[in-house]
């Protein structure tokens, strides 16, 4: 009996010891942080900027170009660490694509716009409407996202739907359709809720097969034959693929 | 800095100011308000972040009654006037009853951006009484207009300020931009520039705008006619000039339709007016339209409301 109890004591002692030793180990072991895997650098923002970022891209000369909620487009030179204004006055720009060191494309609430600096003063002087061939009901929820460029230079944009959190305006842009008004989210003017493709050759804006709620991120694959977007939609899978080459083919990936 | 507010009889500002200085050491206890028949009403001396409310009955005789701060030294630069009148107030630029430094009506607005505000200033934003594709432009800090990029025409113009986007930029964007000032022109014709027939509303297509020294020139197509439009202010904010350029000389007659009771006097560099409608002949490359505010309107009321 004595032997047995001393054995169990040893085991309990060892067990407790193991527990203590194990927990000490946890205390001393380092937790992984992002800096174990990525180099991060904090960029000082210009004074007076409300940094509510809509989109970012890099220009060929290495400058970052970013657009913001209050309508500004700013460039950042990582070598000189200076910010400069490129454009202003845009309406909720939610994406930017750099075409050259003096030309960018943005999608803002009312349209897809080309901004160009044609007189080399560093500031855009041309704000050309690439396309505004879609409706706006004036509902606040109708944001517009993009653009994304495919290999042929075609441009994709996504049109957010309206929310029943608010109504529409007495004056709208586009043909009104009341079919979906009863919904929680609704699409009462063309083509709210669709991903649209702007064909640079025909200059036409058309619907892709993809209908969505609102993309939270999207990216074109390396072969540029598949446009992935993650969406925040009620009850839908979070990742979808639209191919630009096979227009009518849609693949839905599992969550 | 300590200040007071003293209302005096007409023409008596300087004598009241000098009487206050003569009070010397006794002045402080008396709030630098001299005992004088020329003083109609006065506040106490107030230090920063304090307030005082006082009431008095304004004189009933027509005239300009100076108000001034009589703290020693201030009365030469810190004054204005209470007007008892039924006539329009003089424009600030020529008002003899305000300090010369205040005759410049420019309003300084602090910038919500990482750069100073410069004029002309443009925002695409949600504007009242316009389609959702609205463009608000401030030609100066006190003269602005709203261009409808959805319908491609000028919707309205106002003086006294620009827009306050604070509510619109806050959160989800449900709120409209707030107009600051007084609207002096509002289109009630819809699509005033028309192609081929004066009663045919055009199909429109907005093409964007270019900036020259920040002044926008809008580009749009009306029934296939490519139009460029630049709006500028007339002197003294008396109205607008609108230069319409047709990229190709027009091959059809164009019409500019106005309502004769919109408070505006129109003049045009080309074409004939009849019953408020301007006929622009074929072969036109450029037409300049002048919109002057009619004098019956008093534009000054809000210019004094800083």
Coordinates of C-alpha atoms in Angstrom, one line a residue:
Chain A
X1 CA 0.0 0.0 0.0
X2 CA 2.8 2.3 1.0
X3 CA 4.6 1.6 -2.2
X4 CA 1.5 2.3 -4.2
X5 CA 0.8 5.5 -2.6
X6 CA 4.4 6.7 -3.0
X7 CA 4.3 5.8 -6.6
X8 CA 1.1 7.7 -7.2
X9 CA 2.7 10.6 -5.3
X10 CA 5.6 10.5 -7.7
X11 CA 3.3 10.4 -10.6
X12 CA 1.2 13.3 -9.3
X13 CA 4.3 15.2 -8.5
X14 CA 5.6 14.6 -12.0
X15 CA 2.3 15.5 -13.5
X16 CA 2.0 18.7 -11.5
X17 CA 5.6 19.4 -12.3
X18 CA 4.9 19.0 -16.0
X19 CA 1.9 21.3 -15.8
X20 CA 4.0 24.0 -14.0
X21 CA 6.9 23.5 -16.4
X22 CA 4.6 23.6 -19.4
X23 CA 2.9 26.8 -18.3
X24 CA 6.3 28.4 -17.6
X25 CA 7.2 27.4 -21.1
X26 CA 4.2 29.3 -22.5
X27 CA 5.1 32.3 -20.5
X28 CA 8.5 32.5 -21.9
X29 CA 7.8 31.4 -25.5
X30 CA 7.3 34.4 -27.8
X31 CA 4.0 34.9 -29.7
X32 CA 4.3 35.4 -33.4
X33 CA 3.5 38.9 -34.7
X34 CA 3.2 40.3 -38.1
X35 CA 6.8 41.5 -38.0
X36 CA 7.9 37.9 -38.0
X37 CA 6.7 37.5 -41.5
X38 CA 6.4 41.0 -43.1
X39 CA 8.4 44.2 -43.0
X40 CA 6.0 47.0 -42.0
X41 CA 6.7 50.6 -42.3
X42 CA 4.5 53.4 -41.0
X43 CA 4.1 56.2 -43.4
X44 CA 3.6 59.6 -41.9
X45 CA 0.4 61.1 -43.3
X46 CA 0.2 64.7 -44.4
X47 CA -1.2 67.2 -41.9
X48 CA -4.9 67.8 -42.3
X49 CA -5.7 64.6 -44.2
X50 CA -8.7 62.6 -43.1
X51 CA -7.2 59.3 -44.0
X52 CA -10.4 57.5 -45.1
X53 CA -8.8 55.7 -48.0
X54 CA -10.7 54.6 -51.0
X55 CA -8.0 53.0 -53.0
X56 CA -4.3 52.8 -53.7
X57 CA -1.9 52.0 -56.5
X58 CA 1.7 52.6 -57.5
X59 CA 2.8 54.8 -60.4
X60 CA 5.5 53.5 -62.8
X61 CA 8.0 55.9 -61.0
X62 CA 7.4 54.2 -57.7
X63 CA 5.1 56.8 -56.2
X64 CA 2.1 55.7 -54.3
X65 CA -1.2 57.2 -55.4
X66 CA -4.2 57.1 -53.1
X67 CA -7.7 58.5 -53.1
X68 CA -9.7 59.5 -50.0
X69 CA -13.3 60.0 -48.9
X70 CA -13.2 63.8 -48.9
X71 CA -12.4 63.6 -52.6
X72 CA -8.6 64.1 -52.6
X73 CA -6.1 62.1 -54.7
X74 CA -2.6 62.3 -53.2
X75 CA 0.7 60.9 -54.3
X76 CA 3.5 59.8 -51.9
X77 CA 7.1 59.6 -52.9
X78 CA 8.8 56.9 -50.8
X79 CA 12.2 58.3 -51.5
X80 CA 11.6 61.9 -50.5
X81 CA 8.8 60.9 -48.1
X82 CA 6.7 63.8 -49.4
X83 CA 3.0 63.9 -50.2
X84 CA 1.5 66.0 -53.0
X85 CA -2.0 66.7 -54.2
X86 CA -2.8 65.2 -57.6
X87 CA -6.5 65.9 -57.7
X88 CA -9.5 67.0 -55.6
X89 CA -13.3 67.3 -55.5
X90 CA -14.1 63.6 -56.3
X91 CA -17.2 62.0 -54.9
X92 CA -16.3 59.0 -52.7
X93 CA -13.6 57.6 -55.0
X94 CA -13.3 53.9 -54.1
X95 CA -10.4 52.7 -56.2
X96 CA -7.6 53.9 -58.3
X97 CA -5.5 52.5 -61.2
X98 CA -2.3 54.3 -62.3
X99 CA -2.0 54.5 -66.0
X100 CA 1.2 56.5 -66.1
X101 CA 3.1 59.0 -63.9
X102 CA 0.6 61.6 -64.9
X103 CA -2.6 59.7 -65.5
X104 CA -4.9 57.7 -63.2
X105 CA -8.3 56.1 -63.4
X106 CA -10.8 56.2 -60.5
X107 CA -14.3 55.1 -59.9
X108 CA -16.3 57.5 -57.9
X109 CA -20.0 57.6 -57.0
X110 CA -21.3 59.1 -60.3
X111 CA -18.8 57.7 -62.8
X112 CA -15.5 56.2 -63.9
X113 CA -13.1 59.0 -64.4
X114 CA -9.7 59.5 -66.1
X115 CA -7.6 62.2 -64.4
X116 CA -4.7 63.6 -66.4
X117 CA -2.1 66.2 -65.8
X118 CA -1.5 67.5 -69.3
X119 CA 0.5 70.6 -68.5
X120 CA 3.1 69.0 -66.2
X121 CA 2.3 71.1 -63.1
X122 CA 1.8 68.0 -61.1
X123 CA -2.0 68.4 -60.7
X124 CA -4.7 66.9 -62.8
X125 CA -6.4 69.3 -65.2
X126 CA -8.5 66.8 -67.2
X127 CA -11.3 65.0 -65.4
X128 CA -12.7 62.9 -68.3
X129 CA -15.9 60.9 -67.8
X130 CA -15.0 57.4 -69.1
X131 CA -18.5 56.2 -68.4
X132 CA -21.5 57.2 -66.3
X133 CA -23.8 54.8 -68.1
X134 CA -25.6 53.5 -65.0
X135 CA -28.2 54.8 -62.7
X136 CA -28.1 56.7 -59.4
X137 CA -31.2 56.9 -57.2
X138 CA -29.5 59.2 -54.7
X139 CA -29.7 56.5 -52.0
X140 CA -26.6 56.9 -49.9
X141 CA -25.7 53.2 -50.2
X142 CA -25.0 53.4 -53.9
X143 CA -21.2 53.4 -53.8
X144 CA -19.2 52.5 -56.9
X145 CA -16.0 50.5 -56.8
X146 CA -13.1 50.0 -59.1
X147 CA -11.6 50.1 -61.6
X148 CA -9.8 46.9 -62.3
X149 CA -8.0 46.4 -65.5
X150 CA -7.7 43.2 -67.5
X151 CA -5.0 42.3 -70.0
X152 CA -6.9 43.7 -72.9
X153 CA -7.3 47.0 -71.0
X154 CA -11.0 46.5 -70.3
X155 CA -12.1 48.0 -67.0
X156 CA -14.3 46.5 -64.4
X157 CA -16.4 48.4 -61.9
X158 CA -18.9 47.3 -59.3
X159 CA -22.1 49.2 -58.5
X160 CA -23.5 48.9 -55.0
X161 CA -27.2 48.5 -54.4
X162 CA -29.4 50.8 -52.4
X163 CA -30.3 50.2 -48.7
X164 CA -33.8 50.5 -47.2
X165 CA -32.1 52.5 -44.5
X166 CA -33.0 55.5 -46.6
X167 CA -35.1 56.3 -49.6
X168 CA -34.4 57.7 -53.0
X169 CA -34.3 61.2 -54.3
X170 CA -37.1 63.0 -56.2
X171 CA -34.7 63.3 -59.1
X172 CA -32.7 60.3 -60.1
X173 CA -30.4 59.3 -62.9
X174 CA -31.5 56.4 -65.1
X175 CA -34.7 54.5 -65.7
X176 CA -36.6 53.7 -62.5
X177 CA -37.9 50.2 -61.8
X178 CA -39.8 49.5 -58.6
X179 CA -39.5 45.7 -58.6
X180 CA -37.0 45.4 -55.8
X181 CA -38.0 48.4 -53.7
X182 CA -39.6 46.3 -51.0
X183 CA -36.3 44.5 -50.3
X184 CA -33.8 45.2 -47.5
X185 CA -31.4 46.1 -50.3
X186 CA -32.7 47.2 -53.6
X187 CA -31.7 47.9 -57.2
X188 CA -34.2 50.4 -58.7
X189 CA -32.0 52.0 -61.4
X190 CA -29.6 50.3 -63.8
X191 CA -27.3 48.4 -63.0
X192 CA -27.0 48.6 -59.2
X193 CA -25.8 45.3 -57.8
X194 CA -23.8 44.3 -60.9
X195 CA -20.2 44.1 -61.8
X196 CA -19.9 46.0 -65.0
X197 CA -17.3 45.8 -67.8
X198 CA -16.2 48.8 -69.8
X199 CA -15.0 47.6 -73.1
X200 CA -12.2 50.0 -74.1
X201 CA -12.6 49.3 -77.8
X202 CA -16.4 49.6 -78.2
X203 CA -16.6 52.1 -75.3
X204 CA -19.6 50.3 -74.0
X205 CA -20.5 49.5 -70.4
X206 CA -22.2 46.2 -70.0
X207 CA -23.1 43.8 -67.3
X208 CA -21.0 40.8 -66.5
X209 CA -22.9 37.7 -65.2
X210 CA -21.9 38.6 -61.7
X211 CA -24.4 40.0 -59.3
X212 CA -23.3 40.7 -55.8
X213 CA -23.8 42.7 -52.6
X214 CA -20.6 44.7 -52.3
X215 CA -17.0 43.6 -52.9
X216 CA -14.7 43.8 -50.0
X217 CA -11.7 43.0 -52.1
X218 CA -11.0 42.0 -55.6
X219 CA -8.0 40.9 -57.7
X220 CA -7.2 39.7 -61.1
X221 CA -5.3 36.4 -61.4
X222 CA -1.8 36.5 -63.0
X223 CA -3.1 35.1 -66.2
X224 CA -5.8 37.8 -66.1
X225 CA -8.4 35.3 -67.1
X226 CA -10.2 35.3 -63.7
X227 CA -11.4 38.2 -61.7
X228 CA -11.8 37.1 -58.1
X229 CA -13.8 39.2 -55.7
X230 CA -14.7 38.7 -52.1
X231 CA -18.1 40.0 -51.3
X232 CA -20.1 40.8 -48.3
X233 CA -23.5 39.6 -49.3
X234 CA -26.2 38.0 -47.2
X235 CA -26.0 34.2 -47.5
X236 CA -23.6 34.1 -50.4
X237 CA -20.2 32.4 -50.7
X238 CA -17.4 34.9 -50.0
X239 CA -15.4 34.3 -53.1
X240 CA -16.5 34.4 -56.7
X241 CA -14.7 34.2 -60.0
X242 CA -15.7 36.0 -63.2
X243 CA -13.7 35.2 -66.2
X244 CA -13.2 38.0 -68.7
X245 CA -12.4 35.6 -71.5
X246 CA -15.3 33.3 -71.0
X247 CA -18.0 35.8 -70.5
X248 CA -20.8 33.5 -69.6
X249 CA -18.9 31.2 -67.4
X250 CA -19.1 31.7 -63.6
X251 CA -17.4 29.6 -61.1
X252 CA -18.4 29.8 -57.5
X253 CA -15.8 28.7 -55.0
X254 CA -16.6 27.3 -51.6
X255 CA -16.4 29.5 -48.6
Chain B
X1 CA -8.1 91.0 -25.3
X2 CA -11.1 92.8 -23.6
X3 CA -13.9 94.4 -25.6
X4 CA -17.3 96.1 -25.2
X5 CA -20.1 97.0 -27.6
X6 CA -21.4 100.5 -27.6
X7 CA -24.2 101.9 -29.8
X8 CA -23.9 105.6 -30.5
X9 CA -26.0 108.3 -32.2
X10 CA -25.2 108.9 -35.9
X11 CA -21.8 110.4 -36.6
X12 CA -20.8 110.2 -33.0
X13 CA -18.5 107.2 -33.0
X14 CA -15.2 109.1 -32.9
X15 CA -16.4 111.5 -30.2
X16 CA -17.6 108.7 -28.0
X17 CA -14.3 106.8 -28.6
X18 CA -12.3 109.9 -27.6
X19 CA -14.4 110.5 -24.5
X20 CA -13.8 107.0 -23.4
X21 CA -10.0 107.5 -23.7
X22 CA -10.2 110.7 -21.7
X23 CA -11.8 108.7 -18.8
X24 CA -8.2 107.6 -18.1
X25 CA -8.0 105.5 -14.9
X26 CA -11.6 105.9 -14.1
X27 CA -12.5 104.2 -17.4
X28 CA -12.1 100.6 -16.3
X29 CA -14.6 100.8 -13.5
X30 CA -17.1 102.3 -16.0
X31 CA -16.5 99.7 -18.7
X32 CA -15.0 102.5 -20.8
X33 CA -18.5 103.8 -21.5
X34 CA -18.5 107.6 -21.2
X35 CA -21.5 109.3 -19.6
X36 CA -22.9 110.9 -22.7
X37 CA -26.2 111.5 -24.5
X38 CA -24.5 110.2 -27.6
X39 CA -24.4 106.7 -26.2
X40 CA -27.6 104.8 -26.9
X41 CA -26.8 101.4 -25.3
X42 CA -23.7 99.6 -24.1
X43 CA -22.4 96.3 -22.8
X44 CA -19.9 95.8 -20.1
X45 CA -16.2 95.0 -20.9
X46 CA -16.0 91.3 -21.6
X47 CA -12.9 89.1 -21.4
X48 CA -12.5 86.1 -23.8
X49 CA -15.0 83.2 -23.4
X50 CA -17.6 85.3 -21.5
X51 CA -20.9 86.5 -22.9
X52 CA -23.4 89.1 -22.0
X53 CA -27.0 89.6 -23.3
X54 CA -28.6 93.0 -23.2
X55 CA -31.6 94.5 -24.9
X56 CA -32.5 98.0 -26.0
X57 CA -35.0 99.5 -28.3
X58 CA -33.5 100.6 -31.6
X59 CA -34.2 104.2 -32.7
X60 CA -37.1 104.7 -35.0
X61 CA -35.5 107.5 -37.0
X62 CA -33.9 106.4 -40.2
X63 CA -30.1 106.5 -40.1
X64 CA -26.9 104.6 -39.5
X65 CA -26.1 104.2 -35.9
X66 CA -22.4 103.3 -35.2
X67 CA -21.5 100.5 -32.9
X68 CA -18.0 100.4 -31.6
X69 CA -15.7 98.9 -29.0
X70 CA -14.5 101.8 -26.8
X71 CA -11.7 100.0 -25.0
X72 CA -8.8 102.4 -25.4
X73 CA -7.3 102.1 -28.9
X74 CA -9.9 99.7 -30.3
X75 CA -12.4 102.2 -31.4
X76 CA -10.4 103.2 -34.4
X77 CA -10.5 99.8 -36.1
X78 CA -13.3 97.9 -34.3
X79 CA -16.7 99.2 -35.4
X80 CA -19.7 98.8 -37.6
X81 CA -23.2 100.2 -38.0
X82 CA -26.7 99.5 -37.1
X83 CA -28.9 100.6 -40.1
X84 CA -32.4 101.7 -39.4
X85 CA -33.9 101.8 -42.9
X86 CA -36.1 100.3 -45.5
X87 CA -33.6 100.8 -48.3
X88 CA -31.1 98.2 -49.4
X89 CA -27.9 98.3 -47.4
X90 CA -24.8 99.6 -49.2
X91 CA -22.4 96.9 -50.5
X92 CA -19.7 96.2 -48.0
X93 CA -17.1 97.2 -50.6
X94 CA -18.4 100.8 -50.6
X95 CA -19.8 101.0 -47.1
X96 CA -18.3 104.1 -45.3
X97 CA -19.5 102.9 -41.9
X98 CA -17.2 99.9 -41.6
X99 CA -13.4 99.8 -41.3
X100 CA -11.6 99.8 -44.7
X101 CA -10.0 96.5 -43.9
X102 CA -13.5 94.9 -43.7
X103 CA -14.6 96.2 -47.1
X104 CA -13.1 93.1 -48.7
X105 CA -16.0 90.6 -48.5
X106 CA -13.8 87.5 -48.9
X107 CA -14.7 84.8 -46.4
X108 CA -11.8 82.8 -45.1
X109 CA -12.9 79.1 -44.6
X110 CA -10.6 76.7 -43.0
X111 CA -9.7 73.7 -45.1
X112 CA -10.8 70.2 -44.3
X113 CA -8.1 68.9 -46.7
X114 CA -4.3 68.5 -46.4
X115 CA -4.0 71.6 -48.5
X116 CA -5.4 75.1 -48.3
X117 CA -8.6 76.0 -50.1
X118 CA -8.1 77.8 -53.3
X119 CA -10.7 79.3 -55.6
X120 CA -12.4 78.4 -57.9
X121 CA -13.2 75.4 -55.7
X122 CA -15.2 72.3 -56.9
X123 CA -16.9 69.4 -55.2
X124 CA -18.8 66.6 -56.6
X125 CA -21.3 66.0 -53.8
X126 CA -25.0 65.4 -53.1
X127 CA -26.8 68.8 -53.7
X128 CA -30.5 69.6 -53.0
X129 CA -32.8 70.2 -55.9
X130 CA -30.4 68.5 -58.4
X131 CA -29.8 65.0 -59.8
X132 CA -27.5 62.8 -57.7
X133 CA -24.6 63.6 -60.1
X134 CA -24.2 67.2 -58.8
X135 CA -21.1 69.5 -59.1
X136 CA -20.9 72.5 -56.7
X137 CA -18.4 75.2 -57.8
X138 CA -17.3 78.2 -55.8
X139 CA -16.0 80.9 -58.2
X140 CA -15.0 82.9 -55.1
X141 CA -15.6 82.2 -51.5
X142 CA -18.9 84.1 -51.8
X143 CA -20.2 83.3 -55.3
X144 CA -21.2 79.7 -56.2
X145 CA -23.3 77.6 -58.6
X146 CA -24.6 74.1 -58.9
X147 CA -24.1 72.2 -62.2
X148 CA -26.1 69.1 -62.8
X149 CA -23.7 66.5 -64.4
X150 CA -26.6 64.1 -64.8
X151 CA -28.8 66.5 -66.8
X152 CA -25.9 68.7 -68.1
X153 CA -27.2 72.2 -67.2
X154 CA -26.9 74.9 -64.6
X155 CA -29.4 74.3 -61.8
X156 CA -28.9 77.3 -59.6
X157 CA -26.5 80.0 -58.3
X158 CA -26.0 81.7 -55.0
X159 CA -24.0 84.4 -53.2
X160 CA -22.8 84.7 -49.7
X161 CA -20.8 81.4 -49.4
X162 CA -20.3 78.0 -50.9
X163 CA -21.3 74.6 -49.4
X164 CA -20.7 72.9 -46.1
X165 CA -20.0 69.2 -46.8
X166 CA -19.5 68.3 -43.1
X167 CA -22.8 66.4 -42.8
X168 CA -22.4 64.7 -46.1
X169 CA -18.9 63.5 -45.4
X170 CA -19.8 62.2 -42.0
X171 CA -20.6 58.5 -42.0
X172 CA -22.5 57.0 -44.9
X173 CA -23.2 60.1 -47.0
X174 CA -27.0 60.2 -46.5
X175 CA -27.0 64.0 -45.8
X176 CA -26.8 66.6 -48.6
X177 CA -24.3 69.3 -48.8
X178 CA -25.6 72.5 -47.1
X179 CA -25.8 75.6 -49.2
X180 CA -24.4 78.7 -47.5
X181 CA -25.8 82.0 -48.7
X182 CA -28.8 83.0 -50.8
X183 CA -29.8 81.5 -54.1
X184 CA -30.4 84.3 -56.7
X185 CA -31.1 82.1 -59.7
X186 CA -32.8 78.8 -60.1
X187 CA -33.5 77.1 -63.4
X188 CA -37.2 76.2 -63.8
X189 CA -37.1 75.5 -67.5
X190 CA -35.2 72.2 -67.5
X191 CA -32.7 71.6 -70.2
X192 CA -32.5 75.2 -71.4
X193 CA -30.1 74.5 -74.3
X194 CA -31.9 72.6 -77.0
X195 CA -31.1 71.4 -80.5
X196 CA -33.2 71.7 -83.6
X197 CA -36.5 72.6 -81.9
X198 CA -37.2 75.0 -79.0
X199 CA -39.6 72.6 -77.4
X200 CA -37.6 69.4 -77.7
X201 CA -35.7 68.2 -74.6
X202 CA -32.3 66.9 -75.6
X203 CA -30.7 63.6 -74.9
X204 CA -27.7 64.4 -72.8
X205 CA -24.3 62.8 -72.1
X206 CA -21.8 64.2 -69.7
X207 CA -18.2 64.0 -70.8
X208 CA -16.3 65.5 -67.8
X209 CA -14.5 68.8 -67.3
X210 CA -11.1 70.4 -67.6
X211 CA -9.6 72.9 -65.3
X212 CA -7.7 76.1 -66.3
X213 CA -6.3 77.8 -63.2
X214 CA -8.9 75.8 -61.3
X215 CA -11.8 77.2 -63.3
X216 CA -13.9 74.3 -64.7
X217 CA -15.1 74.0 -68.3
X218 CA -17.8 71.4 -68.6
X219 CA -18.0 69.1 -71.6
X220 CA -21.2 67.4 -72.6
X221 CA -23.2 66.3 -75.7
X222 CA -26.7 67.4 -76.4
X223 CA -28.4 65.4 -79.1
X224 CA -24.9 64.6 -80.4
X225 CA -23.8 68.3 -80.4
X226 CA -20.5 68.5 -78.5
X227 CA -20.7 71.5 -76.1
X228 CA -18.1 73.1 -73.8
X229 CA -19.3 75.5 -71.2
X230 CA -17.3 77.8 -68.9
X231 CA -19.1 79.8 -66.2
X232 CA -17.5 82.9 -64.7
X233 CA -18.6 85.6 -62.3
X234 CA -19.6 89.1 -63.4
X235 CA -18.0 91.9 -61.5
X236 CA -19.5 92.5 -58.0
X237 CA -21.1 89.1 -58.1
X238 CA -23.8 90.7 -60.3
X239 CA -24.3 87.4 -62.1
X240 CA -22.6 85.0 -64.4
X241 CA -21.2 84.9 -67.9
X242 CA -21.5 81.5 -69.6
X243 CA -19.4 80.8 -72.7
X244 CA -20.7 78.0 -74.8
X245 CA -18.2 76.6 -77.3
X246 CA -19.3 74.2 -80.0
X247 CA -16.5 71.9 -80.8
X248 CA -17.8 71.7 -84.4
X249 CA -19.7 74.8 -85.7
X250 CA -23.4 74.0 -85.3
X251 CA -25.2 72.4 -88.3
X252 CA -28.6 73.0 -86.7
X253 CA -30.3 75.9 -85.0
X254 CA -29.9 75.8 -81.3
X255 CA -32.2 77.4 -78.7
X256 CA -31.6 78.7 -75.2
X257 CA -34.9 78.9 -73.3
X258 CA -35.4 81.1 -70.3
X259 CA -38.4 82.1 -68.2
X260 CA -38.8 85.8 -68.2
X261 CA -39.7 86.0 -64.5
X262 CA -36.6 84.2 -63.1
X263 CA -35.0 87.4 -61.7
X264 CA -32.3 87.5 -64.4
X265 CA -31.6 89.8 -67.3
X266 CA -30.1 87.8 -70.2
X267 CA -27.8 89.1 -72.9
X268 CA -26.2 87.1 -75.7
X269 CA -23.3 87.7 -78.0
X270 CA -25.1 86.1 -80.9
X271 CA -28.6 85.3 -82.0
X272 CA -32.1 86.8 -81.5
X273 CA -34.3 86.8 -78.4
X274 CA -38.0 86.3 -78.5
X275 CA -40.2 85.8 -75.5
X276 CA -37.3 84.7 -73.4
X277 CA -35.9 82.2 -76.0
X278 CA -32.7 82.8 -77.8
X279 CA -32.3 81.4 -81.3
X280 CA -28.6 80.5 -82.0
X281 CA -28.1 80.3 -85.7
X282 CA -26.4 77.5 -87.6
X283 CA -22.7 77.8 -88.1
X284 CA -22.1 79.1 -84.5
X285 CA -18.8 78.1 -82.8
X286 CA -19.2 80.2 -79.7
X287 CA -21.9 82.1 -77.9
X288 CA -21.5 84.1 -74.7
X289 CA -24.5 84.4 -72.4
X290 CA -24.6 87.0 -69.7
X291 CA -27.0 86.5 -66.8
X292 CA -27.3 89.7 -64.6
X293 CA -29.3 89.7 -61.4
X294 CA -32.3 92.1 -61.6
X295 CA -31.9 95.0 -59.2
X296 CA -35.2 94.5 -57.5
X297 CA -33.6 91.7 -55.5
X298 CA -31.5 92.7 -52.5
X299 CA -28.3 90.6 -52.6
X300 CA -26.9 92.3 -49.5
X301 CA -29.0 90.8 -46.8
X302 CA -26.9 87.7 -46.5
X303 CA -23.6 89.3 -47.3
X304 CA -23.7 91.0 -43.9
X305 CA -24.5 87.8 -42.1
X306 CA -21.0 86.5 -41.4

